Tab-separated table of C-alpha atoms in Angstrom:
chain	number	residue	atom	x	y	z
A	19	MET	CA	-66.227	32.451	16.885
A	20	THR	CA	-70.109	32.781	16.766
A	21	GLU	CA	-71.688	31.887	20.115
A	22	ARG	CA	-69.284	29.121	21.027
A	23	THR	CA	-67.723	29.275	24.542
A	24	LEU	CA	-63.991	29.531	24.538
A	25	GLY	CA	-62.012	28.006	27.362
A	26	PHE	CA	-58.366	28.403	28.473
A	27	ILE	CA	-56.419	26.114	30.746
A	28	GLY	CA	-53.528	28.259	32.057
A	29	ALA	CA	-52.984	31.967	32.322
A	30	GLY	CA	-49.467	32.180	30.905
A	31	ASN	CA	-48.151	34.506	28.217
A	32	MET	CA	-49.465	32.583	25.228
A	33	ASN	CA	-53.036	32.052	26.443
A	34	THR	CA	-53.052	35.658	27.479
A	35	ALA	CA	-51.953	36.788	24.045
A	36	ILE	CA	-54.483	34.650	22.271
A	37	LEU	CA	-57.273	35.784	24.459
A	38	ASN	CA	-56.328	39.456	24.180
A	39	GLY	CA	-56.295	39.020	20.366
A	40	VAL	CA	-59.841	37.709	20.090
A	41	LEU	CA	-61.248	40.106	22.694
A	42	GLY	CA	-59.452	42.999	20.993
A	43	GLN	CA	-60.812	42.005	17.594
A	44	GLY	CA	-64.291	41.658	19.053
A	45	SER	CA	-64.844	38.162	17.669
A	46	VAL	CA	-65.530	36.862	21.155
A	47	ARG	CA	-67.258	38.653	24.098
A	48	PRO	CA	-65.698	38.348	27.517
A	49	GLU	CA	-68.721	36.508	28.847
A	50	GLN	CA	-68.072	33.786	26.267
A	51	VAL	CA	-64.670	32.986	27.805
A	52	TRP	CA	-63.702	30.780	30.762
A	53	LEU	CA	-60.098	30.702	32.017
A	54	SER	CA	-58.450	28.716	34.822
A	55	ASN	CA	-55.147	28.947	36.575
A	56	ARG	CA	-53.965	27.089	39.689
A	57	HIS	CA	-52.727	30.392	41.182
A	58	ALA	CA	-55.713	32.586	41.943
A	59	ASP	CA	-53.620	35.768	42.127
A	60	LYS	CA	-53.123	35.586	38.338
A	61	LEU	CA	-56.769	35.667	37.556
A	62	SER	CA	-57.774	39.163	38.715
A	63	ALA	CA	-56.685	40.934	35.484
A	64	PHE	CA	-58.842	38.534	33.476
A	65	ALA	CA	-61.791	38.880	35.794
A	66	ALA	CA	-61.547	42.697	35.391
A	67	GLN	CA	-62.085	42.185	31.665
A	68	GLY	CA	-65.254	40.291	32.266
A	69	VAL	CA	-63.915	36.847	31.656
A	70	HIS	CA	-65.115	33.923	33.851
A	71	THR	CA	-62.172	32.823	36.003
A	72	THR	CA	-61.613	29.830	38.219
A	73	THR	CA	-58.857	27.710	39.735
A	74	ASP	CA	-60.768	24.630	38.716
A	75	ASN	CA	-59.713	23.247	35.235
A	76	ARG	CA	-62.774	21.029	35.181
A	77	GLU	CA	-65.106	23.984	35.414
A	78	VAL	CA	-63.483	25.485	32.331
A	79	ALA	CA	-63.710	22.197	30.405
A	80	ALA	CA	-67.327	21.738	31.331
A	81	HIS	CA	-68.352	25.133	29.895
A	82	ALA	CA	-66.061	25.312	26.853
A	83	ASP	CA	-66.903	24.276	23.272
A	84	LEU	CA	-63.377	25.049	22.162
A	85	LEU	CA	-60.651	24.402	24.771
A	86	VAL	CA	-57.062	25.680	24.604
A	87	LEU	CA	-54.460	23.812	26.681
A	88	GLY	CA	-51.875	26.504	27.470
A	89	VAL	CA	-49.755	24.506	30.018
A	90	LYS	CA	-46.176	23.310	29.846
A	91	PRO	CA	-45.644	19.840	28.257
A	92	GLN	CA	-44.477	18.423	31.575
A	93	MET	CA	-47.844	19.324	33.135
A	94	PHE	CA	-50.059	17.415	30.649
A	95	GLY	CA	-49.767	14.235	32.661
A	96	ASP	CA	-51.494	15.917	35.594
A	97	VAL	CA	-53.953	18.130	33.669
A	98	LEU	CA	-55.387	15.701	31.111
A	99	PRO	CA	-56.725	13.021	33.500
A	100	GLU	CA	-58.937	15.546	35.277
A	101	LEU	CA	-60.425	16.602	31.947
A	102	ARG	CA	-60.926	13.103	30.598
A	103	ASP	CA	-64.693	12.828	31.024
A	104	LEU	CA	-65.525	16.441	29.979
A	105	THR	CA	-64.099	16.778	26.494
A	106	ALA	CA	-65.834	14.269	24.250
A	107	GLY	CA	-67.155	15.966	21.135
A	108	LYS	CA	-65.281	19.176	21.928
A	109	CYS	CA	-62.415	20.764	20.012
A	110	VAL	CA	-59.252	20.764	22.134
A	111	VAL	CA	-56.245	22.768	21.032
A	112	SER	CA	-52.731	22.082	22.405
A	113	ILE	CA	-50.056	24.748	22.093
A	114	ALA	CA	-47.392	22.699	23.803
A	115	ALA	CA	-44.187	21.331	22.140
A	116	GLY	CA	-44.004	17.610	21.643
A	117	ILE	CA	-47.643	16.789	22.630
A	118	SER	CA	-48.991	14.721	19.726
A	119	CYS	CA	-52.527	14.421	18.512
A	120	ALA	CA	-52.299	10.686	19.107
A	121	TYR	CA	-51.496	11.245	22.796
A	122	LEU	CA	-54.274	13.784	23.212
A	123	ARG	CA	-56.808	11.423	21.602
A	124	ARG	CA	-55.727	8.591	23.889
A	125	GLU	CA	-55.910	10.742	27.017
A	126	LEU	CA	-59.095	12.563	26.055
A	127	PRO	CA	-61.360	9.956	24.374
A	128	GLY	CA	-63.770	11.449	21.900
A	129	ALA	CA	-62.182	14.906	21.885
A	130	LYS	CA	-61.466	16.513	18.475
A	131	VAL	CA	-57.867	17.630	18.801
A	132	VAL	CA	-55.635	20.230	17.061
A	133	ARG	CA	-51.975	20.992	17.582
A	134	ALA	CA	-50.695	24.551	17.235
A	135	MET	CA	-47.252	26.195	17.650
A	136	PRO	CA	-47.601	29.934	18.320
A	137	ASN	CA	-44.851	32.297	19.372
A	138	THR	CA	-44.374	35.098	21.809
A	139	PRO	CA	-44.914	37.967	19.339
A	140	LEU	CA	-48.585	37.132	19.677
A	141	MET	CA	-48.267	39.267	22.777
A	142	VAL	CA	-47.996	42.346	20.584
A	143	GLY	CA	-50.373	41.224	17.888
A	144	VAL	CA	-47.827	40.142	15.282
A	145	GLY	CA	-47.378	36.478	16.132
A	146	ALA	CA	-46.751	33.593	13.779
A	147	THR	CA	-48.625	30.352	14.488
A	148	ALA	CA	-48.416	26.970	12.791
A	149	VAL	CA	-51.498	24.830	13.028
A	150	ALA	CA	-51.440	21.110	12.245
A	151	ARG	CA	-54.132	19.702	9.983
A	152	SER	CA	-56.397	17.338	11.848
A	153	GLU	CA	-58.777	14.712	10.602
A	154	ASP	CA	-60.787	15.072	13.813
A	155	VAL	CA	-62.234	18.459	13.256
A	156	SER	CA	-64.787	19.770	10.767
A	157	PRO	CA	-63.848	22.507	8.303
A	158	GLU	CA	-65.852	24.959	10.391
A	159	GLU	CA	-64.045	23.990	13.588
A	160	LEU	CA	-60.668	24.159	11.941
A	161	GLN	CA	-61.466	27.617	10.649
A	162	GLN	CA	-62.425	28.742	14.138
A	163	VAL	CA	-59.030	27.538	15.396
A	164	LEU	CA	-57.305	29.400	12.616
A	165	ASP	CA	-59.309	32.519	13.355
A	166	LEU	CA	-58.351	32.242	17.006
A	167	PHE	CA	-54.655	32.660	16.306
A	168	ALA	CA	-55.110	35.009	13.299
A	169	ALA	CA	-56.553	37.536	15.683
A	170	ALA	CA	-53.022	38.149	16.971
A	171	GLY	CA	-50.906	37.504	13.881
A	172	THR	CA	-50.393	35.238	10.883
A	173	VAL	CA	-51.298	31.567	10.675
A	174	ALA	CA	-49.973	28.716	8.471
A	175	LEU	CA	-51.454	25.252	8.130
A	176	ILE	CA	-49.028	22.343	8.104
A	177	ASP	CA	-48.919	18.585	8.524
A	178	GLU	CA	-48.528	17.281	12.027
A	179	ALA	CA	-45.372	15.407	11.052
A	180	GLN	CA	-43.740	18.787	10.604
A	181	MET	CA	-44.569	20.175	14.096
A	182	ASP	CA	-41.244	19.152	15.655
A	183	ASP	CA	-39.348	21.036	12.870
A	184	ILE	CA	-41.629	24.100	12.700
A	185	ILE	CA	-40.818	24.927	16.268
A	186	ASN	CA	-37.368	26.142	15.217
A	187	VAL	CA	-38.804	28.255	12.453
A	188	ASN	CA	-41.386	30.175	14.513
A	189	GLY	CA	-41.622	28.831	17.990
A	190	SER	CA	-38.177	29.159	19.607
A	191	SER	CA	-36.619	31.439	16.983
A	192	PRO	CA	-37.770	34.817	18.530
A	193	ALA	CA	-35.117	34.116	21.223
A	194	TRP	CA	-32.439	33.970	18.515
A	195	PHE	CA	-33.355	37.356	17.239
A	196	PHE	CA	-33.463	38.728	20.806
A	197	ARG	CA	-30.011	37.243	21.425
A	198	MET	CA	-28.610	38.903	18.280
A	199	ALA	CA	-30.196	42.201	19.287
A	200	ASP	CA	-28.624	41.950	22.721
A	201	VAL	CA	-25.168	41.568	21.225
A	202	MET	CA	-25.703	44.410	18.770
A	203	VAL	CA	-26.942	46.789	21.475
A	204	LYS	CA	-24.231	45.929	23.947
A	205	ARG	CA	-21.564	46.409	21.273
A	206	ALA	CA	-23.062	49.847	20.450
A	207	VAL	CA	-23.090	50.825	24.067
A	208	SER	CA	-19.440	49.764	24.501
A	209	ALA	CA	-18.633	52.306	21.685
A	210	GLY	CA	-20.457	55.102	23.587
A	211	ILE	CA	-23.820	55.012	21.825
A	212	ASP	CA	-26.924	55.571	23.925
A	213	ALA	CA	-28.542	52.327	24.861
A	214	ASP	CA	-32.076	53.469	23.974
A	215	THR	CA	-30.898	54.712	20.634
A	216	ALA	CA	-29.072	51.445	19.900
A	217	LEU	CA	-32.041	49.379	20.919
A	218	ARG	CA	-34.511	51.454	18.824
A	219	LEU	CA	-32.368	51.379	15.696
A	220	THR	CA	-31.599	47.728	16.087
A	221	ALA	CA	-35.316	46.812	16.503
A	222	LYS	CA	-36.449	48.997	13.613
A	223	THR	CA	-33.787	47.514	11.425
A	224	MET	CA	-35.066	43.991	12.268
A	225	GLU	CA	-38.638	45.150	11.565
A	226	GLY	CA	-37.635	46.646	8.254
A	227	ALA	CA	-35.693	43.671	7.220
A	228	ALA	CA	-38.655	41.488	7.980
A	229	ARG	CA	-40.948	43.671	5.895
A	230	MET	CA	-38.443	43.421	2.964
A	231	LEU	CA	-38.508	39.639	3.310
A	232	LEU	CA	-42.272	39.648	3.052
A	233	GLU	CA	-42.842	42.359	0.500
A	234	SER	CA	-39.844	42.564	-1.851
A	235	GLY	CA	-40.427	39.255	-3.645
A	236	LYS	CA	-36.725	38.462	-3.276
A	237	THR	CA	-35.115	35.531	-1.393
A	238	PRO	CA	-33.183	36.103	1.844
A	239	GLU	CA	-29.980	35.355	-0.146
A	240	GLU	CA	-30.812	37.988	-2.763
A	241	LEU	CA	-31.607	40.579	-0.123
A	242	CYS	CA	-28.342	39.839	1.702
A	243	ARG	CA	-26.428	40.436	-1.606
A	244	GLN	CA	-28.323	43.630	-2.161
A	245	VAL	CA	-26.991	45.086	1.132
A	246	CYS	CA	-23.430	44.248	0.213
A	247	SER	CA	-21.159	46.605	-1.745
A	248	PRO	CA	-17.781	45.290	-3.074
A	249	GLY	CA	-15.081	45.966	-0.512
A	250	GLY	CA	-17.629	47.523	1.843
A	251	THR	CA	-18.486	47.242	5.521
A	252	THR	CA	-21.241	44.630	5.091
A	253	LEU	CA	-18.939	42.161	3.279
A	254	ALA	CA	-16.313	42.737	5.891
A	255	SER	CA	-18.750	41.894	8.687
A	256	LEU	CA	-20.172	38.854	6.829
A	257	SER	CA	-16.610	37.466	6.559
A	258	ALA	CA	-16.798	36.767	10.298
A	259	PHE	CA	-20.062	34.785	9.633
A	260	GLU	CA	-18.192	32.646	7.112
A	261	GLU	CA	-15.047	32.132	9.260
A	262	ARG	CA	-17.133	31.178	12.322
A	263	ASP	CA	-19.457	28.952	10.216
A	264	PHE	CA	-22.618	30.864	11.077
A	265	ASP	CA	-24.690	28.613	8.855
A	266	GLY	CA	-23.510	25.538	10.669
A	267	LEU	CA	-24.225	27.156	14.043
A	268	MET	CA	-27.795	27.984	12.924
A	269	ARG	CA	-28.425	24.451	11.626
A	270	ASP	CA	-27.034	23.005	14.854
A	271	ALA	CA	-29.322	25.254	16.928
A	272	MET	CA	-32.349	24.202	14.846
A	273	ASP	CA	-31.451	20.483	15.115
A	274	ARG	CA	-31.106	20.796	18.868
A	275	CYS	CA	-34.477	22.554	19.017
A	276	THR	CA	-36.240	19.750	16.985
A	277	ARG	CA	-34.453	17.097	19.016
A	278	ARG	CA	-35.705	18.598	22.340
A	279	SER	CA	-39.209	18.793	20.998
A	280	LYS	CA	-39.068	15.055	20.160
A	281	GLU	CA	-37.621	14.326	23.659
A	282	LEU	CA	-40.631	16.109	25.170
A	283	GLY	CA	-42.926	14.168	22.880
A	284	ARG	CA	-45.842	11.996	23.935
């Protein structure tokens, strides 16, 4: 990040994860960071790290070279007007669903804008972030944005037109895995298995399956077949997936996710 000043509007989970990533990696020093939140009680932990903190969004925007907008989509109508005269020539990154680059350019004249879709596993350093290509920013600035998210996980560069659909690949999808894990653990507990044991084995199985997807060179369909033995327990369990149209359920969930992102769009 060189000597550029990094600014964060909002002290929620995502901004916290991004900030902890770059501070932990050492690519940014605490004194290079400004962070604001409307509730002062949420700022003490950041101040203890040596980060500049304030309840004034304008103060952050005035100091920052690269500004991350980590507020809910519904709050952009209130937040952007107060930053309007402070962002020209600066790189502004939005991590909110549905907030288009065109809207950001219109509300922040002269700003160089980038859209990103991170996910909550950034909080443990293994996030997955999609960043939309932007004609506004220089290659150096784009690389700084990519490095920002890469400090807490993996990053993929996509076209902005794909942002409403990528949210159901990496943005909202952790909740689906958590929901599946919740069912698995509760079913195990109902059979008398210790809850901690069930959770640990479920989570490690998910982790292992993810590594196989990334490292085996096989497709998800091939790996699924690899687990199945003729007449075995896995095929018996997957028959429920077929009978209940699991594929249709997943496609419906993804379609609803994309549709909601478009409804939030500006």
